[in-house]
PDB file of C-alpha atoms in Angstrom:
ATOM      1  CA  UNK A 210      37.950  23.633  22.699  1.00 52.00           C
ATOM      2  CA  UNK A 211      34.749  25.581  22.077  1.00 50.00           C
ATOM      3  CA  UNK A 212      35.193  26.069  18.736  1.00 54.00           C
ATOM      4  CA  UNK A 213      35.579  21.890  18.617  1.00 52.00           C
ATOM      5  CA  UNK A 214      32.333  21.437  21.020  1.00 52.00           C
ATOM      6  CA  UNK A 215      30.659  23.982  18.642  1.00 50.00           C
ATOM      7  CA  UNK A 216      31.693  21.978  15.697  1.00 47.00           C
ATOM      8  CA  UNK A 217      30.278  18.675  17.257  1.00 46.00           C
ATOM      9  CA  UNK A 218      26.749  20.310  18.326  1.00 43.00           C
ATOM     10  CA  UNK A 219      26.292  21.615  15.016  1.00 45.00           C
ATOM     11  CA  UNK A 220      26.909  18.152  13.474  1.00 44.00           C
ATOM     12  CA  UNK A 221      24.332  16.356  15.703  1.00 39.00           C
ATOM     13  CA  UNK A 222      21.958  19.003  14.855  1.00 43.00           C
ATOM     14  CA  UNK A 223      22.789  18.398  11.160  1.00 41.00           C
ATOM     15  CA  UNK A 224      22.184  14.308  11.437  1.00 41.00           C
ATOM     16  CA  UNK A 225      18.563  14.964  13.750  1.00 41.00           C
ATOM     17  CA  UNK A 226      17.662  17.120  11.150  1.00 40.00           C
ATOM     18  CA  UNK A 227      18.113  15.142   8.632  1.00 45.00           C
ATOM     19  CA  UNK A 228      16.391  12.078  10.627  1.00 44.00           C
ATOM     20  CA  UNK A 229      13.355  14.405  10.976  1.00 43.00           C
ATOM     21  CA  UNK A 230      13.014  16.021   7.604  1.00 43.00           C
ATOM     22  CA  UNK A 231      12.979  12.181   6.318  1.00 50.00           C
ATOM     23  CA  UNK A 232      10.325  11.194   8.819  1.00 57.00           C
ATOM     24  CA  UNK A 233       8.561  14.147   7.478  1.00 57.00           C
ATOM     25  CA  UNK A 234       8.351  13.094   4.090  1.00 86.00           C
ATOM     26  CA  UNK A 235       6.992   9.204   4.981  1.00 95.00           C
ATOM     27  CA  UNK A 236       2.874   9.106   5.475  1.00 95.00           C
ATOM     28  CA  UNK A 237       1.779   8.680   8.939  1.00 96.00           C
ATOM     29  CA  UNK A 238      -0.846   7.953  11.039  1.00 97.00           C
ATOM     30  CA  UNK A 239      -1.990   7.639  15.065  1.00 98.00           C
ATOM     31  CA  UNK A 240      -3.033   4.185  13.545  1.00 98.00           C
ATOM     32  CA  UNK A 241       0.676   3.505  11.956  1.00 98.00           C
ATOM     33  CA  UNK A 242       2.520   4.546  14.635  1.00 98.00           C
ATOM     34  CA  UNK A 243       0.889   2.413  17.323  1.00 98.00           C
ATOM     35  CA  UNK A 244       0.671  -0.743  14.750  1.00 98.00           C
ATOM     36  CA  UNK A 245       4.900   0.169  14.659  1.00 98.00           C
ATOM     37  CA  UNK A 246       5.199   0.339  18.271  1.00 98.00           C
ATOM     38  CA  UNK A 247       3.269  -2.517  18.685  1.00 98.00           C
ATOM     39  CA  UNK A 248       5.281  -4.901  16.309  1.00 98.00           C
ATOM     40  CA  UNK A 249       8.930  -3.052  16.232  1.00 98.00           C
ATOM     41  CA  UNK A 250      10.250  -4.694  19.678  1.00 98.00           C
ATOM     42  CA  UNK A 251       9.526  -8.128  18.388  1.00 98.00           C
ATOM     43  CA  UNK A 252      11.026  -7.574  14.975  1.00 98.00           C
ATOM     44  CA  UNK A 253      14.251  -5.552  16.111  1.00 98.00           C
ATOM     45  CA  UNK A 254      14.512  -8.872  18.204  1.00 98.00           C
ATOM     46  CA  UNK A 255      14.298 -11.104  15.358  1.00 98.00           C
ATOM     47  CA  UNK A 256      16.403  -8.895  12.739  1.00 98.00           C
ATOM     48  CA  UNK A 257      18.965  -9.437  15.757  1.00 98.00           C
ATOM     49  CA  UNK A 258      18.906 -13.271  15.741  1.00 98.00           C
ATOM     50  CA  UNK A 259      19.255 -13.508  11.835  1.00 97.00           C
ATOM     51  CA  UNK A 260      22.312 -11.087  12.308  1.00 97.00           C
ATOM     52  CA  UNK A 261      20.637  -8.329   9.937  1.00 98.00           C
ATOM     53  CA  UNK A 262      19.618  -4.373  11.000  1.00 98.00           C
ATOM     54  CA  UNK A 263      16.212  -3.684  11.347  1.00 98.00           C
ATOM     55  CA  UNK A 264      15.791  -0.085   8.484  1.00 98.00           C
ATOM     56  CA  UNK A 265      18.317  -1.757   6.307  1.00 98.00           C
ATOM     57  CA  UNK A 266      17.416  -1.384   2.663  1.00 98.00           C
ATOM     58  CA  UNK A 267      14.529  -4.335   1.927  1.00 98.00           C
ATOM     59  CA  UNK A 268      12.771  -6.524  -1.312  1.00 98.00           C
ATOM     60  CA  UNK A 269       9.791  -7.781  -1.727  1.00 98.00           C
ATOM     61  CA  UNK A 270       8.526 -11.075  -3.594  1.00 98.00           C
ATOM     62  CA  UNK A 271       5.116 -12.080  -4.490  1.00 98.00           C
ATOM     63  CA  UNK A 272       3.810 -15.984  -5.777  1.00 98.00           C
ATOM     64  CA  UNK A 273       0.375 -16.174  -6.262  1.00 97.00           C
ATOM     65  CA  UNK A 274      -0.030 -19.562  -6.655  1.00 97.00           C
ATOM     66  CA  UNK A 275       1.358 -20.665  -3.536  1.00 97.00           C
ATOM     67  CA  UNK A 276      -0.261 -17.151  -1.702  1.00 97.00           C
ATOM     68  CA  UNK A 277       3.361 -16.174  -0.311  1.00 98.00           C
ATOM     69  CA  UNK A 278       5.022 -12.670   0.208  1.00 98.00           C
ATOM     70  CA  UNK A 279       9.076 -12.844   1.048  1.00 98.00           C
ATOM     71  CA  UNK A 280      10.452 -10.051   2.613  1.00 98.00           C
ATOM     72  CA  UNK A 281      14.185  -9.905   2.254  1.00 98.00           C
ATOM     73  CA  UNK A 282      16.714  -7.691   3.788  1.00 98.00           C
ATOM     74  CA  UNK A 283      20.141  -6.661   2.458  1.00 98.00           C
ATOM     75  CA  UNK A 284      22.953  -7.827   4.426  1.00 96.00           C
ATOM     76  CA  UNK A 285      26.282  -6.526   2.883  1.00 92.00           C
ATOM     77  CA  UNK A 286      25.873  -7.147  -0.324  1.00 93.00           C
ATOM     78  CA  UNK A 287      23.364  -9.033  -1.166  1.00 97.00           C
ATOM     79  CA  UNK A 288      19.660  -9.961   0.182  1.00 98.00           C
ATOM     80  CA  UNK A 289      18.956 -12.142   3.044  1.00 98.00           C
ATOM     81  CA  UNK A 290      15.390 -13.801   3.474  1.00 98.00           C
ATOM     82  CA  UNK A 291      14.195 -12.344   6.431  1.00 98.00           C
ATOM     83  CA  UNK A 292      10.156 -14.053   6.729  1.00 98.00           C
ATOM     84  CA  UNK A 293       7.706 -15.380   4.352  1.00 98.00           C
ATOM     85  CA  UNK A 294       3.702 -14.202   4.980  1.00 98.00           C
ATOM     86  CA  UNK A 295       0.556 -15.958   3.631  1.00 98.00           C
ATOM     87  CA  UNK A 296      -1.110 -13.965   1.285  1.00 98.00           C
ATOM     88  CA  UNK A 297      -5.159 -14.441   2.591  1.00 97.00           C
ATOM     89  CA  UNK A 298      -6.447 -13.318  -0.916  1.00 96.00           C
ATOM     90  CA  UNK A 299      -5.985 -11.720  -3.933  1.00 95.00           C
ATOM     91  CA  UNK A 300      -9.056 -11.302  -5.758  1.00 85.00           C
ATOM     92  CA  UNK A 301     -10.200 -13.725  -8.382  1.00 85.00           C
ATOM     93  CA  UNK A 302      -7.360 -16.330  -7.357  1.00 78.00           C
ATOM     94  CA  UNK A 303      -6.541 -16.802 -10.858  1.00 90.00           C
ATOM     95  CA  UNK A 304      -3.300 -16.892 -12.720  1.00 96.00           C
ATOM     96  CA  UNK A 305      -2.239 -14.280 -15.088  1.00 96.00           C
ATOM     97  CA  UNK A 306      -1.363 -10.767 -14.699  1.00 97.00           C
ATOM     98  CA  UNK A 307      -4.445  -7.794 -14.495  1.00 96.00           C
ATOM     99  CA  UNK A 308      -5.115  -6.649 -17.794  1.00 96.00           C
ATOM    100  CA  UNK A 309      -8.414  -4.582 -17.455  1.00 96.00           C
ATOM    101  CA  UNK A 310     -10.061  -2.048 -14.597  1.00 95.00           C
ATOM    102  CA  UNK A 311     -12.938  -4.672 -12.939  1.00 92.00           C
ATOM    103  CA  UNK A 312     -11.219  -7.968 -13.997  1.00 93.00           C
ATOM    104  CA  UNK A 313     -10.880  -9.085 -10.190  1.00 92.00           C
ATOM    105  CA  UNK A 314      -7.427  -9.952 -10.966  1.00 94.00           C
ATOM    106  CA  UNK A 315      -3.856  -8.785  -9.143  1.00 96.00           C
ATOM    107  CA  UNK A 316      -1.251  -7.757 -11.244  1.00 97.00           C
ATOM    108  CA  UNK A 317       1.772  -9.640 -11.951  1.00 98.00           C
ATOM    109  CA  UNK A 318       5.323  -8.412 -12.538  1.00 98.00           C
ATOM    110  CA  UNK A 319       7.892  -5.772 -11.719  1.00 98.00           C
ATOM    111  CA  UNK A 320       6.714  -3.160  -9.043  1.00 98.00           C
ATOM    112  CA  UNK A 321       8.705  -0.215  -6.805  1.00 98.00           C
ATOM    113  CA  UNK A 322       6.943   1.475  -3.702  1.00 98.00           C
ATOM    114  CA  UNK A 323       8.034   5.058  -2.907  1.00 98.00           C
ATOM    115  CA  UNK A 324       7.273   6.232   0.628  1.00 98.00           C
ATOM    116  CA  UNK A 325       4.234   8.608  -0.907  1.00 97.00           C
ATOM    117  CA  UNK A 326       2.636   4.994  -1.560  1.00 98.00           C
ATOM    118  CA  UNK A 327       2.388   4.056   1.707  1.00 98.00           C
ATOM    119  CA  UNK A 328      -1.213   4.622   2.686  1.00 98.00           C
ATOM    120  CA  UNK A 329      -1.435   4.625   6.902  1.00 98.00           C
ATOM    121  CA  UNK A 330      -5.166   5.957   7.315  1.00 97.00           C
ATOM    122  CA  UNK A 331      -6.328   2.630   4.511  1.00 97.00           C
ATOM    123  CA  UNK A 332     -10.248   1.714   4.448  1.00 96.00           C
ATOM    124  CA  UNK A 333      -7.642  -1.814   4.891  1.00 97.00           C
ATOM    125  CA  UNK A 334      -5.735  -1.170   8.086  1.00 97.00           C
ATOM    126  CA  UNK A 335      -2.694  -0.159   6.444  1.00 98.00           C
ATOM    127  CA  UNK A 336      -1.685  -0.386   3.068  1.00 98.00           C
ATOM    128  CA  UNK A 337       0.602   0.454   0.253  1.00 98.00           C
ATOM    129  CA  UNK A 338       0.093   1.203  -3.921  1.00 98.00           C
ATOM    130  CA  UNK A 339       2.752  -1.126  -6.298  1.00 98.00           C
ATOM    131  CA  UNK A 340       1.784   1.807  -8.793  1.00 97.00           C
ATOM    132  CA  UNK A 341      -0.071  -0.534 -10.924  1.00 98.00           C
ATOM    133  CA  UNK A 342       0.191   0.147 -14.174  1.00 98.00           C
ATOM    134  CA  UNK A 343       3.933   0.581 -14.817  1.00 98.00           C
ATOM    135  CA  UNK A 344       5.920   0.887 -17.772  1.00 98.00           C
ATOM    136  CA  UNK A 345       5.208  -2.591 -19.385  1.00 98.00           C
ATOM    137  CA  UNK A 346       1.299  -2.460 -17.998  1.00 98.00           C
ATOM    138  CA  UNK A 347       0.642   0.658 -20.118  1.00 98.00           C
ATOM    139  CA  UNK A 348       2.421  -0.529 -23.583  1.00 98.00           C
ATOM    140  CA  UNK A 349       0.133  -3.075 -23.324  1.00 98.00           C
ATOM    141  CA  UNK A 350      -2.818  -0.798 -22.761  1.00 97.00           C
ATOM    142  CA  UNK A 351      -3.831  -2.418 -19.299  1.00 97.00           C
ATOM    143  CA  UNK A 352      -6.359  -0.124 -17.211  1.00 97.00           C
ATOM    144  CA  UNK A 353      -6.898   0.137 -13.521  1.00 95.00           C
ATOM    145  CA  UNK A 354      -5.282   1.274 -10.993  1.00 94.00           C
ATOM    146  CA  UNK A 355      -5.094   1.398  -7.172  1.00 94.00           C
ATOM    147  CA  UNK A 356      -3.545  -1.814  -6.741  1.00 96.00           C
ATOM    148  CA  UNK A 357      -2.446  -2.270  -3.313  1.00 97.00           C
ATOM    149  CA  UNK A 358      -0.824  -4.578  -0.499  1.00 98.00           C
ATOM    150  CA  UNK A 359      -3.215  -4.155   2.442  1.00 98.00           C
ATOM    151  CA  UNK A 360      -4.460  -5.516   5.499  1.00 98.00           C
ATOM    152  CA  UNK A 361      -8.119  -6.846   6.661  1.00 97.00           C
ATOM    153  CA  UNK A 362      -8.200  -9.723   4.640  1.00 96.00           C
ATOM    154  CA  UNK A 363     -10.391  -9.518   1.535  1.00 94.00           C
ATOM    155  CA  UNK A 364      -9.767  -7.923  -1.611  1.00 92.00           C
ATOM    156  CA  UNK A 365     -11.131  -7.669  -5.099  1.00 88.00           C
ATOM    157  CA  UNK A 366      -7.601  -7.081  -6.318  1.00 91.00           C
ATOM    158  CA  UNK A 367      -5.167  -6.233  -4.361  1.00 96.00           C
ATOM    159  CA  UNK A 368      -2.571  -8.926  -2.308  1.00 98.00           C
ATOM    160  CA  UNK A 369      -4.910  -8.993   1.508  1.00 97.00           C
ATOM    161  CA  UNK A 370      -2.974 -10.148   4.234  1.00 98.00           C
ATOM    162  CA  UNK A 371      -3.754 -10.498   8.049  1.00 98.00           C
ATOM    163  CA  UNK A 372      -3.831  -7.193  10.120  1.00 98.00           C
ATOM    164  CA  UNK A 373      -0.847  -8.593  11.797  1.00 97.00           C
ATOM    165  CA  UNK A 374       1.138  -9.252   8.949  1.00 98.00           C
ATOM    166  CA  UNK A 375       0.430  -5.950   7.164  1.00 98.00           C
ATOM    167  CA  UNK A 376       1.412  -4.079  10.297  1.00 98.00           C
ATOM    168  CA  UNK A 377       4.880  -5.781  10.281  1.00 98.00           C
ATOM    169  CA  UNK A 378       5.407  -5.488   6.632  1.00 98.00           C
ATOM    170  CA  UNK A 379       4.440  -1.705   6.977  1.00 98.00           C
ATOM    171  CA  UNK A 380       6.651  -1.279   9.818  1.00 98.00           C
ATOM    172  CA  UNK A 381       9.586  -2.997   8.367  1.00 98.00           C
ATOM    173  CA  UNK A 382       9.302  -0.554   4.774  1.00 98.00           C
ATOM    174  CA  UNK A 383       8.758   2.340   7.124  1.00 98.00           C
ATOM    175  CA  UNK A 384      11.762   1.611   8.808  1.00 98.00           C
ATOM    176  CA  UNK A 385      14.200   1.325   5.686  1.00 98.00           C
ATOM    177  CA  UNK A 386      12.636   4.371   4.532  1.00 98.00           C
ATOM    178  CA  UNK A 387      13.288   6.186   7.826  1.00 97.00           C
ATOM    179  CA  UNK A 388      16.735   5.102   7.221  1.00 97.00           C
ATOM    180  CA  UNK A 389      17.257   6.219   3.929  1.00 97.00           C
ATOM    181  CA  UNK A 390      15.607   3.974   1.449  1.00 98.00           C
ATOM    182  CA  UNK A 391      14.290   5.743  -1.095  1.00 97.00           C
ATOM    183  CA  UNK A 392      12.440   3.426  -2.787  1.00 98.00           C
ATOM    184  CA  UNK A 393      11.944  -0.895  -2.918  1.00 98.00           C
ATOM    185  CA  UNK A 394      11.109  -3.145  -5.620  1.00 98.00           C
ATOM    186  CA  UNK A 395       8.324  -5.601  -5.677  1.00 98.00           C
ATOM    187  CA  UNK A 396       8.399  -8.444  -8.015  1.00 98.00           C
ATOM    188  CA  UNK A 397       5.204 -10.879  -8.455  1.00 98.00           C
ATOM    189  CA  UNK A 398       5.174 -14.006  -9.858  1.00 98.00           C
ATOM    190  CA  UNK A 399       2.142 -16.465 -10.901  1.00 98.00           C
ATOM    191  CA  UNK A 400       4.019 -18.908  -9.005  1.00 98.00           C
ATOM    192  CA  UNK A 401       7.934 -19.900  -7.794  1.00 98.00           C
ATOM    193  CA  UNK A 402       9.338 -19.814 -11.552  1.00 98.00           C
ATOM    194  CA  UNK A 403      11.115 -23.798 -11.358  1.00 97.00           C
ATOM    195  CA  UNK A 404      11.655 -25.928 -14.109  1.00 97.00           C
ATOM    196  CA  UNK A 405       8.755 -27.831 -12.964  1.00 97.00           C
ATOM    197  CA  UNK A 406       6.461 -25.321 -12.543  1.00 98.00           C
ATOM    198  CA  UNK A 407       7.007 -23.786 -16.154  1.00 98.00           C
ATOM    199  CA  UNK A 408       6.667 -27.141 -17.505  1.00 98.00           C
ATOM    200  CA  UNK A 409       3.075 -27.014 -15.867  1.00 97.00           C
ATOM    201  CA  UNK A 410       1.845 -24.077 -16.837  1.00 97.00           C
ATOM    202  CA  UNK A 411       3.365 -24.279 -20.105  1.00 97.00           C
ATOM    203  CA  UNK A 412       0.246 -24.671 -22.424  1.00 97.00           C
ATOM    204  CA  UNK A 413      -1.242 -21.436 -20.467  1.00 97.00           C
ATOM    205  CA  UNK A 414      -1.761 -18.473 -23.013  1.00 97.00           C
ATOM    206  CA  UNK A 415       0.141 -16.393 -20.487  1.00 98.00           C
ATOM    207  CA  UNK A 416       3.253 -18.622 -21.352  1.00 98.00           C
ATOM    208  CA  UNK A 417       5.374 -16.095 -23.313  1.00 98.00           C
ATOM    209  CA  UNK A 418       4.853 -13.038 -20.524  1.00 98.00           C
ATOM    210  CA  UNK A 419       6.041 -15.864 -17.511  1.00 98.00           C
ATOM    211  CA  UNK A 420       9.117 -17.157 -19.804  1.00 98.00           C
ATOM    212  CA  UNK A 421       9.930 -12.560 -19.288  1.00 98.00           C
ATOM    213  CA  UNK A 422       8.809 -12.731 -15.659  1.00 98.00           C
ATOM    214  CA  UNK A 423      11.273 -15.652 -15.264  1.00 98.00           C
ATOM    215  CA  UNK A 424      14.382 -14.156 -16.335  1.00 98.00           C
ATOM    216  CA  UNK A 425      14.195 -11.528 -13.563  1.00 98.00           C
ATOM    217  CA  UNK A 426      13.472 -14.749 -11.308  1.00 98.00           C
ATOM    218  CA  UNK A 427      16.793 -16.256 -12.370  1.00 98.00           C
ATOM    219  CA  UNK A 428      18.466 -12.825 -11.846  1.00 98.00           C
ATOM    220  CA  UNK A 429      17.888 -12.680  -8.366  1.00 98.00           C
ATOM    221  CA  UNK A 430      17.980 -16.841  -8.021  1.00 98.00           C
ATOM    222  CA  UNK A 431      21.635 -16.548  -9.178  1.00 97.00           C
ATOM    223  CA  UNK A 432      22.251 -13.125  -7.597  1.00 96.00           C
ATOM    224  CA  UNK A 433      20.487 -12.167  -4.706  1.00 97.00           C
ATOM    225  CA  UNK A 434      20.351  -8.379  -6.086  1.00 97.00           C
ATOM    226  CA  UNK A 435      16.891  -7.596  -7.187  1.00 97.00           C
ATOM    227  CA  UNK A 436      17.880  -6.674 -10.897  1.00 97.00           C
ATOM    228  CA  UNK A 437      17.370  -2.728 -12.558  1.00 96.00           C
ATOM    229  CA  UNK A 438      14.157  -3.247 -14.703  1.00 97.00           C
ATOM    230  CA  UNK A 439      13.394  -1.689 -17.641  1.00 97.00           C
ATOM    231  CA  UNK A 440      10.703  -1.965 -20.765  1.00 98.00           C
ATOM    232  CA  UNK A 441      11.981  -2.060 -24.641  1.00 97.00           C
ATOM    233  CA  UNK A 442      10.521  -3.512 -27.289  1.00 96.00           C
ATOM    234  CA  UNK A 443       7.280  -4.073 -25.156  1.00 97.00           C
ATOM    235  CA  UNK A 444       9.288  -6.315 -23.216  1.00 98.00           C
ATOM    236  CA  UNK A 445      11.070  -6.653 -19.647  1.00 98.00           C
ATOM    237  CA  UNK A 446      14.855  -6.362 -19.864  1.00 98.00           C
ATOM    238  CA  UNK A 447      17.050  -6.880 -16.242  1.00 98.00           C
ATOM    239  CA  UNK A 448      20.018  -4.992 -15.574  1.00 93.00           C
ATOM    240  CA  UNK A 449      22.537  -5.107 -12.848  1.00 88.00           C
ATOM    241  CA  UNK A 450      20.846  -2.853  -9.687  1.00 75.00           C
ATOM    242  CA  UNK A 451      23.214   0.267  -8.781  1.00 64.00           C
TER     243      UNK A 451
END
């Protein structure tokens, strides 16, 4: 009986430490952790009423055009859209993805966010980096860098949302990394990637980089797994996500 109690306290001290050492590895701030305490009762209420676990593994989607970030949530297998946020700025407001350091323009495509990328002491509230310029930025020699999802409301840049929304957003990435998340992709589109809307925007020199952009669209359209990206031939290519 001892040896079983022994057993049991040892594995409880195994799981807190674990909890801990991956807390210790996610930036933090006084100013995070009162913007999470401040939003997490509300949003562990609402993750409850759309049946999905607040720190389960999340997704993010950008549209410029229509100023809209999705955050979704995976629910068994697949992701669930859990709330859409207006976007209050992003720079010049133009179309196209960033190409040069000082263009005013926010980057479009595929995007991951480690927990090192979340910034909670941000001259922006609170913010985190897309870690613009991937793979496909630098074959095609774009410069810049710094290119961030923040709060306050203005940007030269970057996606600005409301304090309020930034704090959820932050809270609910913070959460899925606290639970094991290592990292979660963020995919940005000039706009929702219809048949209507590429018809459009189809005399746009940016044509031939949307028609990429929209096959990872129609991956997770027909899939609702954020697709593996990868860059050959100077080119996205979408994989089925482990």
């Amino acid at each position: 009986m001892i040896k079983k109690h022994s057993l049991i306290i040892l594995f409880v001290f195994f799981v807190i430490s674990r909890v801990s050492f991956a807390e210790s590895k996610i930036p933090a701030s006084p100013r995070s952790r009162r913007a999470i305490q401040r939003v997490k009762p509300e949003l562990e209420k609402v993750f409850k009423e759309k049946n999905l676990n607040y720190g389960s593994p999340i997704f993010i989607r950008i549209f410029k055009e229509s100023m809209e970030l999705e955050i979704w949530v995976k629910s068994e297998n697949t992701f669930t859209l859990f709330k859409t946020y207006e976007i209050c700025t992003y720079g010049s407001g133009t179309l196209g993805p960033k190409t040069i350091q000082g263009d005013g323009k926010a980057p479009e495509g595929f995007y991951f966010v480690t927990p090192q990328r979340l910034n909670p002491v941000s001259n922006f509230h609170l913010s985190f980096n897309l870690g613009y310029p991937n793979k496909y930025d630098r074959t095609h020699k774009r410069t810049g860098g710094a290119l961030m999802v923040h709060g306050s409301c203005v940007s030269i840049g970057c996606y600005a949302m409301t304090n309020t929304g930034i704090e959820e957003i932050y809270a609910i990435a913070y959460a899925a990394f606290r639970n094991g998340q290592s990292f979660f992709r963020v995919h940005i589109f000039p706009f929702k990637m219809n048949k209507s809307n590429m018809e459009k925007h189809k005399q746009s020199k940016w044509i031939e980089f949307w028609n990429n952009l929209k096959e990872g669209y129609d991956f997770f359209e027909k899939n609702k797994i954020p697709p593996n990206v990868e860059v050959v031939n100077r080119k996205y290519i979408f994989e089925t996500s482990e």
